[in-house]
Amino acid sequence: LVVQWKVPQTLSAWIQRADRAARRPGTLGLAVLLAEKAAFEVNPAADTLAATTTQTSGRGRGSGGRGRGGRGAGARGR
């Protein structure tokens, strides 16, 4: 059972979360989305802004740095 409170920003995010209800093949799961009233309201200004905004790089997780797989020195390169 997966219960999601508030609508995720993308459909793919919801599908990924709903998939967690039944991971193994052959099992049944249930995913429930509890949407707030504002999710059903139309906001033309927000729709226009979302359509004109573009993401410039990656998944919004920074620009490399010393994290996983980055080009930082790590423990061995010090």
PDB file of N, CA and C in Angstrom:
ATOM      1  N   LEU A   1       0.846  -1.180   0.000  1.00  0.00           N
ATOM      2  CA  LEU A   1       0.000   0.000   0.000  1.00  0.00           C
ATOM      3  C   LEU A   1       0.888   1.239   0.000  1.00  0.00           C
ATOM      4  N   VAL A   2       0.635   2.130  -0.938  1.00  0.00           N
ATOM      5  CA  VAL A   2       1.327   3.416  -1.005  1.00  0.00           C
ATOM      6  C   VAL A   2       0.270   4.503  -0.951  1.00  0.00           C
ATOM      7  N   VAL A   3       0.424   5.443  -0.021  1.00  0.00           N
ATOM      8  CA  VAL A   3      -0.483   6.591   0.073  1.00  0.00           C
ATOM      9  C   VAL A   3       0.346   7.845  -0.166  1.00  0.00           C
ATOM     10  N   GLN A   4      -0.013   8.597  -1.184  1.00  0.00           N
ATOM     11  CA  GLN A   4       0.685   9.833  -1.536  1.00  0.00           C
ATOM     12  C   GLN A   4      -0.192  11.010  -1.160  1.00  0.00           C
ATOM     13  N   TRP A   5       0.316  11.886  -0.284  1.00  0.00           N
ATOM     14  CA  TRP A   5      -0.395  13.108   0.085  1.00  0.00           C
ATOM     15  C   TRP A   5       0.139  14.232  -0.774  1.00  0.00           C
ATOM     16  N   LYS A   6      -0.693  14.911  -1.481  1.00  0.00           N
ATOM     17  CA  LYS A   6      -0.423  16.005  -2.416  1.00  0.00           C
ATOM     18  C   LYS A   6       0.093  15.459  -3.745  1.00  0.00           C
ATOM     19  N   VAL A   7      -0.261  16.151  -4.800  1.00  0.00           N
ATOM     20  CA  VAL A   7       0.077  15.727  -6.153  1.00  0.00           C
ATOM     21  C   VAL A   7       1.560  15.983  -6.416  1.00  0.00           C
ATOM     22  N   PRO A   8       2.297  14.972  -6.889  1.00  0.00           N
ATOM     23  CA  PRO A   8       3.706  15.182  -7.246  1.00  0.00           C
ATOM     24  C   PRO A   8       3.819  16.143  -8.431  1.00  0.00           C
ATOM     25  N   GLN A   9       5.002  16.690  -8.645  1.00  0.00           N
ATOM     26  CA  GLN A   9       5.177  17.671  -9.716  1.00  0.00           C
ATOM     27  C   GLN A   9       5.089  17.056 -11.106  1.00  0.00           C
ATOM     28  N   THR A  10       5.433  15.783 -11.238  1.00  0.00           N
ATOM     29  CA  THR A  10       5.379  15.150 -12.556  1.00  0.00           C
ATOM     30  C   THR A  10       4.633  13.825 -12.482  1.00  0.00           C
ATOM     31  N   LEU A  11       4.098  13.416 -13.617  1.00  0.00           N
ATOM     32  CA  LEU A  11       3.424  12.129 -13.697  1.00  0.00           C
ATOM     33  C   LEU A  11       4.414  10.994 -13.461  1.00  0.00           C
ATOM     34  N   SER A  12       5.631  11.145 -13.972  1.00  0.00           N
ATOM     35  CA  SER A  12       6.626  10.086 -13.795  1.00  0.00           C
ATOM     36  C   SER A  12       6.989   9.900 -12.324  1.00  0.00           C
ATOM     37  N   ALA A  13       6.990  10.968 -11.534  1.00  0.00           N
ATOM     38  CA  ALA A  13       7.250  10.844 -10.093  1.00  0.00           C
ATOM     39  C   ALA A  13       6.139  10.048  -9.419  1.00  0.00           C
ATOM     40  N   TRP A  14       4.895  10.291  -9.818  1.00  0.00           N
ATOM     41  CA  TRP A  14       3.769   9.541  -9.247  1.00  0.00           C
ATOM     42  C   TRP A  14       3.849   8.069  -9.643  1.00  0.00           C
ATOM     43  N   ILE A  15       4.170   7.787 -10.885  1.00  0.00           N
ATOM     44  CA  ILE A  15       4.270   6.398 -11.341  1.00  0.00           C
ATOM     45  C   ILE A  15       5.360   5.660 -10.573  1.00  0.00           C
ATOM     46  N   GLN A  16       6.492   6.315 -10.356  1.00  0.00           N
ATOM     47  CA  GLN A  16       7.581   5.685  -9.608  1.00  0.00           C
ATOM     48  C   GLN A  16       7.142   5.370  -8.182  1.00  0.00           C
ATOM     49  N   ARG A  17       6.461   6.287  -7.535  1.00  0.00           N
ATOM     50  CA  ARG A  17       6.004   6.059  -6.161  1.00  0.00           C
ATOM     51  C   ARG A  17       4.928   4.988  -6.103  1.00  0.00           C
ATOM     52  N   ALA A  18       4.004   5.013  -7.061  1.00  0.00           N
ATOM     53  CA  ALA A  18       2.933   4.017  -7.084  1.00  0.00           C
ATOM     54  C   ALA A  18       3.492   2.619  -7.338  1.00  0.00           C
ATOM     55  N   ASP A  19       4.566   2.534  -8.095  1.00  0.00           N
ATOM     56  CA  ASP A  19       5.199   1.253  -8.398  1.00  0.00           C
ATOM     57  C   ASP A  19       5.721   0.567  -7.138  1.00  0.00           C
ATOM     58  N   ARG A  20       6.002   1.326  -6.117  1.00  0.00           N
ATOM     59  CA  ARG A  20       6.521   0.756  -4.873  1.00  0.00           C
ATOM     60  C   ARG A  20       5.483  -0.070  -4.121  1.00  0.00           C
ATOM     61  N   ALA A  21       4.223   0.031  -4.511  1.00  0.00           N
ATOM     62  CA  ALA A  21       3.168  -0.735  -3.841  1.00  0.00           C
ATOM     63  C   ALA A  21       3.340  -2.233  -4.068  1.00  0.00           C
ATOM     64  N   ALA A  22       3.816  -2.616  -5.228  1.00  0.00           N
ATOM     65  CA  ALA A  22       4.003  -4.041  -5.538  1.00  0.00           C
ATOM     66  C   ALA A  22       5.243  -4.195  -6.403  1.00  0.00           C
ATOM     67  N   ARG A  23       6.350  -4.483  -5.795  1.00  0.00           N
ATOM     68  CA  ARG A  23       7.613  -4.583  -6.526  1.00  0.00           C
ATOM     69  C   ARG A  23       7.796  -5.927  -7.223  1.00  0.00           C
ATOM     70  N   ARG A  24       7.430  -7.005  -6.564  1.00  0.00           N
ATOM     71  CA  ARG A  24       7.662  -8.332  -7.132  1.00  0.00           C
ATOM     72  C   ARG A  24       6.628  -8.648  -8.206  1.00  0.00           C
ATOM     73  N   PRO A  25       7.046  -9.300  -9.278  1.00  0.00           N
ATOM     74  CA  PRO A  25       6.080  -9.714 -10.308  1.00  0.00           C
ATOM     75  C   PRO A  25       5.035 -10.663  -9.714  1.00  0.00           C
ATOM     76  N   GLY A  26       3.801 -10.472 -10.099  1.00  0.00           N
ATOM     77  CA  GLY A  26       2.732 -11.344  -9.630  1.00  0.00           C
ATOM     78  C   GLY A  26       2.066 -10.894  -8.345  1.00  0.00           C
ATOM     79  N   THR A  27       2.560  -9.838  -7.722  1.00  0.00           N
ATOM     80  CA  THR A  27       1.926  -9.338  -6.500  1.00  0.00           C
ATOM     81  C   THR A  27       1.015  -8.169  -6.840  1.00  0.00           C
ATOM     82  N   LEU A  28      -0.004  -8.004  -6.037  1.00  0.00           N
ATOM     83  CA  LEU A  28      -0.928  -6.889  -6.223  1.00  0.00           C
ATOM     84  C   LEU A  28      -0.614  -5.805  -5.210  1.00  0.00           C
ATOM     85  N   GLY A  29      -0.748  -4.571  -5.629  1.00  0.00           N
ATOM     86  CA  GLY A  29      -0.530  -3.448  -4.736  1.00  0.00           C
ATOM     87  C   GLY A  29      -1.604  -2.401  -4.959  1.00  0.00           C
ATOM     88  N   LEU A  30      -1.674  -1.474  -4.031  1.00  0.00           N
ATOM     89  CA  LEU A  30      -2.653  -0.400  -4.121  1.00  0.00           C
ATOM     90  C   LEU A  30      -1.944   0.922  -3.887  1.00  0.00           C
ATOM     91  N   ALA A  31      -2.145   1.868  -4.785  1.00  0.00           N
ATOM     92  CA  ALA A  31      -1.581   3.205  -4.645  1.00  0.00           C
ATOM     93  C   ALA A  31      -2.730   4.203  -4.609  1.00  0.00           C
ATOM     94  N   VAL A  32      -2.721   5.072  -3.602  1.00  0.00           N
ATOM     95  CA  VAL A  32      -3.787   6.054  -3.406  1.00  0.00           C
ATOM     96  C   VAL A  32      -3.166   7.444  -3.442  1.00  0.00           C
ATOM     97  N   LEU A  33      -3.761   8.333  -4.216  1.00  0.00           N
ATOM     98  CA  LEU A  33      -3.305   9.718  -4.299  1.00  0.00           C
ATOM     99  C   LEU A  33      -4.348  10.612  -3.656  1.00  0.00           C
ATOM    100  N   LEU A  34      -3.960  11.316  -2.600  1.00  0.00           N
ATOM    101  CA  LEU A  34      -4.845  12.273  -1.928  1.00  0.00           C
ATOM    102  C   LEU A  34      -4.456  13.665  -2.419  1.00  0.00           C
ATOM    103  N   ALA A  35      -5.272  14.222  -3.298  1.00  0.00           N
ATOM    104  CA  ALA A  35      -4.967  15.506  -3.915  1.00  0.00           C
ATOM    105  C   ALA A  35      -5.673  16.636  -3.182  1.00  0.00           C
ATOM    106  N   GLU A  36      -4.958  17.727  -2.986  1.00  0.00           N
ATOM    107  CA  GLU A  36      -5.549  18.906  -2.368  1.00  0.00           C
ATOM    108  C   GLU A  36      -6.448  19.622  -3.371  1.00  0.00           C
ATOM    109  N   LYS A  37      -7.355  20.422  -2.895  1.00  0.00           N
ATOM    110  CA  LYS A  37      -8.320  21.114  -3.752  1.00  0.00           C
ATOM    111  C   LYS A  37      -7.619  21.985  -4.797  1.00  0.00           C
ATOM    112  N   ALA A  38      -6.508  22.594  -4.427  1.00  0.00           N
ATOM    113  CA  ALA A  38      -5.789  23.484  -5.341  1.00  0.00           C
ATOM    114  C   ALA A  38      -5.276  22.755  -6.585  1.00  0.00           C
ATOM    115  N   ALA A  39      -5.132  21.446  -6.517  1.00  0.00           N
ATOM    116  CA  ALA A  39      -4.652  20.683  -7.672  1.00  0.00           C
ATOM    117  C   ALA A  39      -5.656  20.707  -8.815  1.00  0.00           C
ATOM    118  N   PHE A  40      -6.906  21.012  -8.518  1.00  0.00           N
ATOM    119  CA  PHE A  40      -7.953  21.019  -9.533  1.00  0.00           C
ATOM    120  C   PHE A  40      -8.292  22.419 -10.017  1.00  0.00           C
ATOM    121  N   GLU A  41      -7.652  23.439  -9.444  1.00  0.00           N
ATOM    122  CA  GLU A  41      -7.913  24.817  -9.843  1.00  0.00           C
ATOM    123  C   GLU A  41      -7.006  25.198 -11.002  1.00  0.00           C
ATOM    124  N   VAL A  42      -7.523  25.991 -11.928  1.00  0.00           N
ATOM    125  CA  VAL A  42      -6.760  26.418 -13.091  1.00  0.00           C
ATOM    126  C   VAL A  42      -6.099  27.751 -12.778  1.00  0.00           C
ATOM    127  N   ASN A  43      -4.795  27.845 -13.038  1.00  0.00           N
ATOM    128  CA  ASN A  43      -4.044  29.073 -12.831  1.00  0.00           C
ATOM    129  C   ASN A  43      -3.288  29.368 -14.130  1.00  0.00           C
ATOM    130  N   PRO A  44      -3.887  30.177 -15.025  1.00  0.00           N
ATOM    131  CA  PRO A  44      -3.265  30.437 -16.328  1.00  0.00           C
ATOM    132  C   PRO A  44      -1.864  31.036 -16.222  1.00  0.00           C
ATOM    133  N   ALA A  45      -1.616  31.884 -15.223  1.00  0.00           N
ATOM    134  CA  ALA A  45      -0.296  32.496 -15.073  1.00  0.00           C
ATOM    135  C   ALA A  45       0.753  31.430 -14.771  1.00  0.00           C
ATOM    136  N   ALA A  46       0.443  30.485 -13.915  1.00  0.00           N
ATOM    137  CA  ALA A  46       1.385  29.421 -13.574  1.00  0.00           C
ATOM    138  C   ALA A  46       1.619  28.504 -14.767  1.00  0.00           C
ATOM    139  N   ASP A  47       0.581  28.230 -15.548  1.00  0.00           N
ATOM    140  CA  ASP A  47       0.726  27.385 -16.728  1.00  0.00           C
ATOM    141  C   ASP A  47       1.647  28.035 -17.754  1.00  0.00           C
ATOM    142  N   THR A  48       1.515  29.344 -17.938  1.00  0.00           N
ATOM    143  CA  THR A  48       2.361  30.066 -18.880  1.00  0.00           C
ATOM    144  C   THR A  48       3.806  30.053 -18.413  1.00  0.00           C
ATOM    145  N   LEU A  49       4.024  30.270 -17.122  1.00  0.00           N
ATOM    146  CA  LEU A  49       5.375  30.263 -16.568  1.00  0.00           C
ATOM    147  C   LEU A  49       6.005  28.886 -16.716  1.00  0.00           C
ATOM    148  N   ALA A  50       5.270  27.838 -16.426  1.00  0.00           N
ATOM    149  CA  ALA A  50       5.798  26.477 -16.538  1.00  0.00           C
ATOM    150  C   ALA A  50       6.154  26.145 -17.981  1.00  0.00           C
ATOM    151  N   ALA A  51       5.396  26.654 -18.925  1.00  0.00           N
ATOM    152  CA  ALA A  51       5.653  26.366 -20.332  1.00  0.00           C
ATOM    153  C   ALA A  51       6.894  27.085 -20.838  1.00  0.00           C
ATOM    154  N   THR A  52       7.232  28.243 -20.261  1.00  0.00           N
ATOM    155  CA  THR A  52       8.369  29.010 -20.742  1.00  0.00           C
ATOM    156  C   THR A  52       9.643  28.745 -19.959  1.00  0.00           C
ATOM    157  N   THR A  53       9.550  28.096 -18.816  1.00  0.00           N
ATOM    158  CA  THR A  53      10.729  27.804 -18.007  1.00  0.00           C
ATOM    159  C   THR A  53      11.408  26.553 -18.541  1.00  0.00           C
ATOM    160  N   THR A  54      12.721  26.626 -18.722  1.00  0.00           N
ATOM    161  CA  THR A  54      13.461  25.455 -19.180  1.00  0.00           C
ATOM    162  C   THR A  54      14.554  25.129 -18.186  1.00  0.00           C
ATOM    163  N   GLN A  55      14.866  23.863 -18.092  1.00  0.00           N
ATOM    164  CA  GLN A  55      15.939  23.433 -17.209  1.00  0.00           C
ATOM    165  C   GLN A  55      17.225  23.474 -18.019  1.00  0.00           C
ATOM    166  N   THR A  56      18.267  24.072 -17.443  1.00  0.00           N
ATOM    167  CA  THR A  56      19.482  24.272 -18.212  1.00  0.00           C
ATOM    168  C   THR A  56      20.469  23.125 -18.102  1.00  0.00           C
ATOM    169  N   SER A  57      20.464  22.387 -17.002  1.00  0.00           N
ATOM    170  CA  SER A  57      21.434  21.305 -16.904  1.00  0.00           C
ATOM    171  C   SER A  57      20.984  20.235 -15.936  1.00  0.00           C
ATOM    172  N   GLY A  58      21.223  19.004 -16.279  1.00  0.00           N
ATOM    173  CA  GLY A  58      21.059  17.858 -15.401  1.00  0.00           C
ATOM    174  C   GLY A  58      19.711  17.740 -14.736  1.00  0.00           C
ATOM    175  N   ARG A  59      19.737  17.158 -13.545  1.00  0.00           N
ATOM    176  CA  ARG A  59      18.524  16.913 -12.787  1.00  0.00           C
ATOM    177  C   ARG A  59      18.407  17.871 -11.608  1.00  0.00           C
ATOM    178  N   GLY A  60      19.127  18.980 -11.654  1.00  0.00           N
ATOM    179  CA  GLY A  60      19.026  19.948 -10.579  1.00  0.00           C
ATOM    180  C   GLY A  60      19.737  19.511  -9.316  1.00  0.00           C
ATOM    181  N   ARG A  61      20.784  18.723  -9.458  1.00  0.00           N
ATOM    182  CA  ARG A  61      21.488  18.205  -8.288  1.00  0.00           C
ATOM    183  C   ARG A  61      22.891  18.782  -8.173  1.00  0.00           C
ATOM    184  N   GLY A  62      23.090  19.961  -8.640  1.00  0.00           N
ATOM    185  CA  GLY A  62      24.404  20.562  -8.510  1.00  0.00           C
ATOM    186  C   GLY A  62      25.227  20.381  -9.774  1.00  0.00           C
ATOM    187  N   SER A  63      26.493  20.751  -9.686  1.00  0.00           N
ATOM    188  CA  SER A  63      27.343  20.696 -10.873  1.00  0.00           C
ATOM    189  C   SER A  63      28.593  19.874 -10.607  1.00  0.00           C
ATOM    190  N   GLY A  64      28.416  18.616 -10.278  1.00  0.00           N
ATOM    191  CA  GLY A  64      29.580  17.761 -10.056  1.00  0.00           C
ATOM    192  C   GLY A  64      29.995  17.776  -8.608  1.00  0.00           C
ATOM    193  N   GLY A  65      31.011  18.529  -8.299  1.00  0.00           N
ATOM    194  CA  GLY A  65      31.479  18.591  -6.920  1.00  0.00           C
ATOM    195  C   GLY A  65      32.206  17.326  -6.519  1.00  0.00           C
ATOM    196  N   ARG A  66      32.177  17.003  -5.237  1.00  0.00           N
ATOM    197  CA  ARG A  66      32.921  15.849  -4.752  1.00  0.00           C
ATOM    198  C   ARG A  66      32.013  14.682  -4.404  1.00  0.00           C
ATOM    199  N   GLY A  67      30.745  14.749  -4.798  1.00  0.00           N
ATOM    200  CA  GLY A  67      29.806  13.680  -4.483  1.00  0.00           C
ATOM    201  C   GLY A  67      30.020  12.452  -5.344  1.00  0.00           C
ATOM    202  N   ARG A  68      29.078  11.553  -5.314  1.00  0.00           N
ATOM    203  CA  ARG A  68      29.156  10.283  -6.027  1.00  0.00           C
ATOM    204  C   ARG A  68      29.474  10.486  -7.499  1.00  0.00           C
ATOM    205  N   GLY A  69      30.558   9.956  -7.937  1.00  0.00           N
ATOM    206  CA  GLY A  69      30.894   9.993  -9.347  1.00  0.00           C
ATOM    207  C   GLY A  69      31.419  11.323  -9.849  1.00  0.00           C
ATOM    208  N   GLY A  70      31.583  12.282  -8.962  1.00  0.00           N
ATOM    209  CA  GLY A  70      32.092  13.580  -9.390  1.00  0.00           C
ATOM    210  C   GLY A  70      33.580  13.524  -9.666  1.00  0.00           C
ATOM    211  N   ARG A  71      34.187  14.649  -9.950  1.00  0.00           N
ATOM    212  CA  ARG A  71      35.605  14.676 -10.271  1.00  0.00           C
ATOM    213  C   ARG A  71      36.448  15.119  -9.084  1.00  0.00           C
ATOM    214  N   GLY A  72      35.878  15.093  -7.890  1.00  0.00           N
ATOM    215  CA  GLY A  72      36.629  15.474  -6.700  1.00  0.00           C
ATOM    216  C   GLY A  72      37.728  14.473  -6.403  1.00  0.00           C
ATOM    217  N   ALA A  73      38.661  14.848  -5.548  1.00  0.00           N
ATOM    218  CA  ALA A  73      39.816  14.002  -5.261  1.00  0.00           C
ATOM    219  C   ALA A  73      39.435  12.748  -4.499  1.00  0.00           C
ATOM    220  N   GLY A  74      38.454  12.833  -3.624  1.00  0.00           N
ATOM    221  CA  GLY A  74      38.083  11.662  -2.837  1.00  0.00           C
ATOM    222  C   GLY A  74      39.141  11.339  -1.802  1.00  0.00           C
ATOM    223  N   ALA A  75      39.039  10.192  -1.162  1.00  0.00           N
ATOM    224  CA  ALA A  75      39.955   9.816  -0.083  1.00  0.00           C
ATOM    225  C   ALA A  75      41.333   9.439  -0.617  1.00  0.00           C
ATOM    226  N   ARG A  76      41.414   8.821  -1.802  1.00  0.00           N
ATOM    227  CA  ARG A  76      42.702   8.344  -2.310  1.00  0.00           C
ATOM    228  C   ARG A  76      43.537   9.443  -2.952  1.00  0.00           C
ATOM    229  N   GLY A  77      42.906  10.504  -3.433  1.00  0.00           N
ATOM    230  CA  GLY A  77      43.657  11.517  -4.157  1.00  0.00           C
ATOM    231  C   GLY A  77      44.163  12.657  -3.298  1.00  0.00           C
ATOM    232  N   ARG A  78      44.107  12.512  -2.003  1.00  0.00           N
ATOM    233  CA  ARG A  78      44.519  13.622  -1.132  1.00  0.00           C
ATOM    234  C   ARG A  78      45.987  13.661  -0.891  1.00  0.00           C
TER     235      ARG A  78
END
